[in-house]
Coordinates of C-alpha atoms in Angstrom, one line a residue:
M1 CA 153.4 65.0 138.8
A2 CA 151.2 61.3 139.8
T3 CA 152.0 58.7 136.6
H4 CA 148.3 56.5 136.8
G5 CA 148.2 53.1 135.4
M6 CA 148.9 48.9 137.1
N7 CA 152.5 49.1 134.6
E8 CA 154.0 50.8 132.1
R9 CA 152.6 49.2 129.1
I10 CA 149.0 51.0 130.9
Q11 CA 150.4 53.8 131.5
K12 CA 151.8 54.2 128.1
L13 CA 148.6 54.0 126.3
R14 CA 146.4 55.7 129.0
D15 CA 148.9 58.7 128.2
I16 CA 147.6 58.6 124.4
S17 CA 144.2 58.6 126.0
V18 CA 144.7 61.3 127.8
N19 CA 146.4 63.6 125.3
T20 CA 146.4 63.1 122.2
P21 CA 144.4 66.1 121.0
V22 CA 140.6 64.9 119.9
H23 CA 140.5 65.9 116.0
I24 CA 138.1 65.6 112.6
D25 CA 138.9 62.7 110.6
L26 CA 137.7 62.8 106.7
E27 CA 138.8 59.0 105.8
R28 CA 135.4 58.1 106.5
A29 CA 133.7 61.0 104.2
K30 CA 135.8 61.0 102.0
I31 CA 135.6 57.4 101.5
E32 CA 131.1 57.1 101.6
T33 CA 131.4 60.7 99.4
D34 CA 133.5 58.8 96.5
F35 CA 130.9 55.7 96.2
Y36 CA 127.6 57.5 96.2
R37 CA 129.2 60.3 93.7
E38 CA 130.0 56.5 91.3
N39 CA 126.4 54.5 92.6
D40 CA 123.6 57.2 93.4
G41 CA 120.9 56.2 92.7
K42 CA 122.2 53.0 91.1
Y43 CA 120.8 50.3 93.6
S44 CA 117.7 50.5 96.9
I45 CA 118.7 53.1 99.3
P46 CA 118.8 50.5 102.4
V47 CA 121.0 48.5 99.6
M48 CA 123.3 51.2 99.0
R49 CA 124.5 52.3 102.4
A50 CA 125.4 48.8 103.0
M51 CA 127.1 49.0 99.9
V52 CA 128.5 51.8 101.2
L53 CA 129.1 50.1 105.5
K54 CA 131.3 47.4 103.0
E55 CA 133.3 49.2 101.2
Y56 CA 134.1 51.9 105.1
F57 CA 134.8 48.3 106.1
S58 CA 137.1 47.8 103.0
K59 CA 139.2 51.1 103.1
K60 CA 139.5 52.5 106.6
T61 CA 142.7 52.4 108.1
L62 CA 143.2 49.7 110.8
Y63 CA 145.1 51.6 114.5
F64 CA 147.6 49.2 115.7
G65 CA 148.9 51.0 118.8
D66 CA 151.7 49.4 120.8
G67 CA 151.3 47.7 123.7
E68 CA 147.1 47.2 123.0
L69 CA 145.4 44.1 123.6
I70 CA 142.3 45.5 121.7
V71 CA 142.9 46.6 118.0
G72 CA 141.2 49.7 116.3
E73 CA 139.8 52.8 116.1
K74 CA 136.8 55.0 115.5
G75 CA 138.7 57.1 113.2
K76 CA 142.2 56.2 110.9
D77 CA 144.1 57.3 114.8
P78 CA 143.7 58.2 118.5
Q79 CA 140.8 60.9 119.5
A80 CA 140.7 61.0 116.0
S81 CA 136.3 61.9 115.4
P82 CA 134.7 60.4 111.9
T83 CA 132.1 62.8 110.4
F84 CA 128.4 61.4 109.2
P85 CA 127.5 63.9 105.6
E86 CA 125.1 61.9 105.3
L87 CA 123.5 63.1 108.2
C88 CA 124.2 66.4 108.6
C89 CA 127.3 68.2 106.7
H90 CA 129.0 70.9 108.4
S91 CA 129.4 73.9 106.9
E92 CA 133.6 75.4 106.4
E93 CA 132.2 77.7 109.4
D94 CA 131.1 74.8 111.6
M95 CA 135.0 73.3 111.0
I96 CA 136.3 76.3 111.9
V97 CA 134.1 77.0 115.4
M98 CA 134.4 73.5 116.2
S99 CA 137.9 73.8 115.9
D100 CA 139.2 77.3 117.6
R101 CA 136.4 77.0 120.6
K102 CA 137.5 76.3 124.5
L103 CA 135.6 73.5 125.2
V104 CA 135.0 69.7 123.4
S105 CA 136.8 71.2 121.1
F106 CA 137.6 68.9 117.5
H107 CA 140.3 70.4 115.9
T108 CA 140.2 70.8 111.8
T109 CA 143.1 71.5 109.3
V110 CA 143.7 73.6 106.3
E111 CA 144.0 70.7 104.6
D112 CA 140.4 69.1 106.2
R113 CA 138.7 72.3 105.9
E114 CA 139.8 72.4 102.5
L115 CA 138.1 68.9 101.3
Q116 CA 135.2 69.9 103.0
K117 CA 135.6 72.8 100.9
K118 CA 135.7 71.4 97.5
E119 CA 134.4 67.9 97.6
I120 CA 132.8 66.6 100.9
I121 CA 129.8 69.6 101.2
P122 CA 129.4 70.1 97.3
F123 CA 127.5 66.7 97.2
W124 CA 125.3 66.4 100.2
E125 CA 124.2 70.3 100.0
G126 CA 120.1 69.4 100.4
R127 CA 121.0 65.5 100.7
T128 CA 121.6 65.4 104.2
I129 CA 118.6 64.1 106.9
R130 CA 119.2 66.9 108.6
E131 CA 117.6 68.9 106.1
K132 CA 115.6 66.7 105.2
I133 CA 114.0 66.6 108.9
L134 CA 114.0 70.4 109.0
A135 CA 112.4 70.8 105.8
S136 CA 109.0 68.7 107.4
M137 CA 109.2 70.4 110.7
K138 CA 105.9 73.5 111.1
P139 CA 107.2 77.0 112.4
E140 CA 105.8 76.3 115.5
W141 CA 108.9 73.5 115.8
H142 CA 111.1 76.3 113.9
E143 CA 110.2 79.0 115.8
C144 CA 111.7 76.9 119.3
Y145 CA 114.6 75.6 118.0
E146 CA 115.9 79.0 117.2
A147 CA 115.2 80.8 120.7
G148 CA 117.0 77.1 121.5
V149 CA 113.9 75.1 123.7
F150 CA 115.7 72.2 121.0
T151 CA 119.5 72.1 121.1
E152 CA 121.5 70.3 118.2
F153 CA 122.4 67.3 120.7
M154 CA 118.5 66.3 120.3
E155 CA 117.9 68.6 116.8
Q156 CA 119.3 65.2 114.9
R157 CA 119.4 62.6 118.0
G158 CA 116.8 60.5 119.7
P159 CA 117.4 61.4 123.9
G160 CA 118.8 57.4 125.0
H161 CA 121.5 57.1 121.4
T162 CA 123.6 56.7 124.0
C163 CA 122.3 53.9 126.1
G164 CA 122.6 50.5 125.1
G165 CA 118.7 48.6 124.9
E166 CA 118.4 45.4 126.6
K167 CA 118.9 44.1 122.8
V168 CA 122.7 44.6 122.9
F169 CA 122.5 42.6 126.3
T170 CA 120.7 39.6 125.6
T171 CA 120.9 38.5 122.1
G172 CA 124.1 37.7 119.3
Y173 CA 124.6 38.3 116.3
M174 CA 123.3 34.6 115.0
D175 CA 120.4 35.2 116.7
Y176 CA 120.2 38.3 114.9
K177 CA 120.2 36.8 111.9
A178 CA 117.9 34.0 112.4
K179 CA 115.2 36.6 113.9
I180 CA 115.9 39.1 110.1
K181 CA 115.9 35.8 107.9
E182 CA 112.2 34.5 109.8
T183 CA 110.9 37.2 108.8
M184 CA 112.3 37.3 105.7
D185 CA 111.2 34.5 104.8
K186 CA 107.5 35.4 106.0
L187 CA 107.1 37.8 103.9
D188 CA 103.9 37.6 101.9
W189 CA 105.0 38.6 97.6
M190 CA 101.2 38.5 96.3
N191 CA 99.7 40.2 98.6
D192 CA 102.1 42.8 100.6
P193 CA 103.0 46.0 98.5
E194 CA 105.1 47.0 100.8
A195 CA 107.2 43.4 100.5
Y196 CA 110.3 44.4 98.3
D197 CA 110.7 47.7 100.8
K198 CA 110.4 45.5 103.6
N199 CA 113.0 42.9 102.7
E200 CA 115.9 45.7 101.1
E201 CA 115.5 47.3 104.7
K202 CA 116.0 43.5 106.1
M203 CA 119.2 42.4 103.8
L204 CA 120.5 45.9 104.6
W205 CA 120.3 44.4 108.6
I206 CA 121.5 41.0 107.7
S207 CA 124.1 43.1 105.6
A208 CA 125.2 44.7 108.3
V209 CA 124.9 42.5 110.9
M210 CA 127.7 39.6 108.3
R211 CA 129.8 42.1 108.3

C-alpha cells in the first residue's frame, strides 16, 4: 500500500488526519451552556457573546500533536467537531442519525448523547437562533422547506459562508481595531437613540479581534 507524504513526519500526520473518525466534541457546548446558565441576563447580548468567547478560549482543551509545527484543532483532538447550540441545538435523534449515517457521519458516544439530553437541550430549547428564524418565516417559506426547496445547509447559513471575502486578505487585525475604534469615537451619544447598542456591538467585535 502506497504511503503518501514527503517524509515520515508528514506521513504520520497525514495518517492521523485521514484515518481518525470524525466525531462530535461537546466541550464547547458544555462550557458555553454553563456560562450562559450562570450569567444570562446580567449583560447586554453583544457583551455576553464576547464574554462567552473569552470563557471558551480560557478553558478549551489545547491539542499538541506529536510532530506538528502548527498547533491547535477546532476541537479538543483531531477530527473533532464542536457544536454550536446557540445557533442550532441538536435533538437526541440528530445525535444518533449523524453518528449512524454512512455518508458524512459524525460519531457520538453514549456519554455525548446523555450530556446533550440532560444539560444542553434543556437550556437551549426555545433560545436558539434557528428557532427564532423559523418562527419569523411566512407559511409559504415553511411549505417550501417541507417540500425540500430549501435544505438544512441553506436554512442555517448564507450561500458564501465557507468563502473568505476580500477583507480576509487585505485587512489585518490592527487595521480592524483601528476602524472599529474610529467608528466608536464617531458615535453621536446625544442624538442617536441607537448609540448604546452600536457601542455594545463594536465592543463585541473589538473583543473578538483582541483575542
